CSV table of C-alpha atoms in Angstrom, one decimal:
chain,number,residue,atom,x,y,z
A,323,MET,CA,-3.5,65.1,-29.8
A,324,TYR,CA,-6.5,63.5,-28.3
A,325,TYR,CA,-9.5,61.8,-29.9
A,326,SER,CA,-12.9,60.7,-28.8
A,327,ILE,CA,-14.0,57.2,-29.3
A,328,GLY,CA,-16.4,58.2,-32.0
A,329,GLU,CA,-13.4,59.8,-33.8
A,330,VAL,CA,-11.2,56.9,-33.4
A,331,ALA,CA,-13.9,54.6,-34.6
A,332,HIS,CA,-14.6,56.6,-37.5
A,333,ALA,CA,-11.0,57.1,-38.7
A,334,THR,CA,-10.1,53.4,-38.1
A,335,GLY,CA,-13.4,51.5,-39.2
A,336,ILE,CA,-13.1,49.6,-35.8
A,337,ALA,CA,-16.5,49.6,-34.0
A,338,ILE,CA,-16.9,51.4,-30.8
A,339,SER,CA,-17.8,48.2,-28.9
A,340,THR,CA,-14.6,46.5,-30.2
A,341,LEU,CA,-12.6,49.7,-28.9
A,342,ARG,CA,-14.3,49.2,-25.5
A,343,TYR,CA,-13.6,45.6,-25.3
A,344,TYR,CA,-9.9,46.2,-26.1
A,345,ASP,CA,-10.0,48.7,-23.1
A,346,ARG,CA,-11.5,46.4,-20.8
A,347,GLU,CA,-9.3,43.6,-21.8
A,348,GLY,CA,-6.4,46.3,-20.4
A,349,MET,CA,-4.9,46.7,-24.0
A,350,PHE,CA,-4.4,50.6,-23.3
A,351,PRO,CA,-3.0,50.7,-19.8
A,352,ASN,CA,-2.2,54.3,-19.9
A,353,MET,CA,-5.4,55.6,-21.6
A,354,GLU,CA,-6.5,58.7,-20.0
A,355,ARG,CA,-10.2,59.7,-19.1
A,356,SER,CA,-12.0,63.1,-19.2
A,357,ASN,CA,-13.5,64.5,-15.9
A,358,GLY,CA,-16.7,62.5,-16.8
A,359,GLY,CA,-14.8,59.3,-17.1
A,360,ILE,CA,-15.1,59.3,-21.0
A,361,ARG,CA,-12.2,57.5,-22.7
A,362,VAL,CA,-9.5,59.8,-24.4
A,363,PHE,CA,-7.4,58.3,-26.9
A,364,SER,CA,-3.9,59.6,-27.7
A,365,ASP,CA,-1.5,59.0,-30.6
A,366,THR,CA,-0.4,56.2,-28.1
A,367,GLU,CA,-3.7,54.4,-28.4
A,368,ILE,CA,-3.9,54.7,-32.1
A,369,ASN,CA,-0.4,53.4,-32.7
A,370,THR,CA,-1.4,50.2,-30.3
A,371,LEU,CA,-4.6,49.7,-32.3
A,372,ARG,CA,-2.6,49.8,-35.7
A,373,VAL,CA,-0.6,46.9,-34.2
A,374,ILE,CA,-3.6,45.1,-32.6
A,375,GLU,CA,-5.3,45.1,-36.1
A,376,CYS,CA,-2.1,44.1,-37.9
A,377,LEU,CA,-1.6,41.1,-35.4
A,378,LYS,CA,-5.4,40.3,-35.6
A,379,ALA,CA,-5.1,40.4,-39.5
A,380,SER,CA,-2.2,38.0,-39.6
A,381,GLY,CA,-4.4,35.5,-37.5
A,382,MET,CA,-3.2,35.9,-34.0
A,383,SER,CA,-5.3,35.5,-31.0
A,384,ILE,CA,-6.5,38.3,-28.8
A,385,LYS,CA,-5.0,36.3,-26.2
A,386,SER,CA,-1.5,36.3,-27.8
A,387,ILE,CA,-2.0,39.9,-28.7
A,388,LYS,CA,-2.4,40.9,-25.1
A,389,GLU,CA,0.4,38.9,-24.0
A,390,PHE,CA,2.5,40.7,-26.9
A,391,LEU,CA,1.3,44.1,-25.2
A,392,ILE,CA,2.4,43.0,-21.8
A,393,TRP,CA,5.7,42.2,-23.4
A,394,CYS,CA,6.0,45.8,-24.8
A,395,ARG,CA,5.6,46.9,-20.9
A,396,GLU,CA,8.5,45.0,-20.1
A,397,SER,CA,10.9,47.3,-22.2
A,398,ASP,CA,14.2,45.8,-23.3
A,399,ALA,CA,14.0,42.5,-21.4
A,400,SER,CA,11.3,41.3,-24.0
A,401,LEU,CA,13.0,42.6,-27.3
A,402,GLU,CA,14.0,39.0,-28.4
A,403,LYS,CA,10.7,37.6,-27.7
A,404,ARG,CA,8.8,40.3,-29.4
A,405,ARG,CA,11.3,40.4,-32.5
A,406,ASP,CA,10.5,36.3,-32.8
A,407,MET,CA,7.0,36.8,-32.5
A,408,PHE,CA,7.0,39.2,-35.5
A,409,TYR,CA,9.2,36.9,-37.4
A,410,ALA,CA,6.6,33.9,-36.7
A,411,ARG,CA,3.7,36.1,-37.9
A,412,LEU,CA,5.4,37.0,-40.9
A,413,GLY,CA,6.1,33.4,-41.8
A,414,GLU,CA,2.2,32.8,-41.1
A,415,VAL,CA,1.2,35.7,-43.5
A,416,GLU,CA,3.6,34.4,-46.0
A,417,LYS,CA,1.7,31.0,-45.9
A,418,GLN,CA,-1.7,33.1,-46.2
A,419,ILE,CA,-0.3,34.7,-49.3
A,420,GLU,CA,1.0,31.5,-51.2
A,421,ALA,CA,-2.7,30.1,-50.0
A,422,LEU,CA,-4.5,32.8,-51.7
A,423,GLN,CA,-2.3,32.9,-54.6
A,424,ALA,CA,-3.0,29.4,-55.4
A,425,THR,CA,-6.7,29.9,-55.1
A,426,LYS,CA,-6.4,33.3,-57.4
A,427,ASN,CA,-4.6,30.9,-60.1
A,428,THR,CA,-7.2,28.4,-59.8
A,429,LEU,CA,-10.2,31.1,-60.0
A,430,ARG,CA,-7.9,32.6,-63.3
A,431,TYR,CA,-8.0,29.3,-65.1
A,432,LYS,CA,-11.7,28.9,-64.2
A,433,CYS,CA,-12.7,32.2,-65.8
A,434,TRP,CA,-10.7,31.6,-68.6
A,435,TYR,CA,-12.4,27.8,-69.0
A,436,TYR,CA,-15.7,29.5,-68.8
A,437,ASP,CA,-15.1,32.5,-71.0
A,438,THR,CA,-13.8,29.8,-73.6
A,439,ALA,CA,-16.6,27.6,-73.3
A,440,LEU,CA,-19.3,30.4,-73.6
A,441,ALA,CA,-17.5,31.8,-76.6
A,442,ALA,CA,-17.4,28.4,-78.2
A,443,GLY,CA,-21.1,27.6,-77.2
A,444,SER,CA,-20.3,24.5,-75.3
A,445,GLU,CA,-18.4,23.2,-72.7
A,446,GLU,CA,-17.1,20.5,-74.8
A,447,ALA,CA,-14.8,22.8,-76.6
A,448,VAL,CA,-12.5,23.2,-73.7
A,449,LYS,CA,-13.2,20.1,-71.4
A,450,ASN,CA,-10.8,17.7,-73.5
A,451,LEU,CA,-8.6,20.6,-74.9
A,452,PRO,CA,-4.9,19.4,-75.0
A,453,VAL,CA,-2.7,21.2,-72.5
A,454,ASP,CA,-0.7,22.8,-75.1
A,455,GLU,CA,-3.7,24.5,-76.5
A,456,ILE,CA,-4.5,26.1,-73.1
A,457,PRO,CA,-2.9,29.6,-72.9
A,458,ALA,CA,0.5,29.6,-71.1
A,459,ASP,CA,-0.5,32.0,-68.3
A,460,VAL,CA,-3.5,29.8,-67.2
A,461,ARG,CA,-1.9,26.4,-68.1
A,462,ASP,CA,-0.3,25.5,-65.0
A,463,TYR,CA,-3.6,26.1,-62.8
A,464,LYS,CA,-5.6,23.7,-64.6
A,465,ILE,CA,-7.2,21.3,-62.1
């Protein structure tokens, strides 16, 4: 199946300018063009886009993503490098998740803190509350 750049932008939420940039950067080496020179996206480019967006979301730079795409064209000769890269990205994402979880826990504590202060009519009601009187599900996140 083939798609126009507008269809791909709409389906993926990726800006047309970004899709053109990726193409200029050589990220779609086998992309076909219509007789009028218009980009025609196939399922291959759509799958490449999914990987690009995944790697970007993991914090990988465009330069490194381009290097990965070059490795893909090397076929089996680069299997180990590609596998190792994905394990490294997975490790980075796990660190990001841990950091976000810590942030979430602090926010949950602060929500409880201010809900309790508002219900009591004063922050003093919770400011010096003994730890054992703080609900167990937020107790560990007290700053």
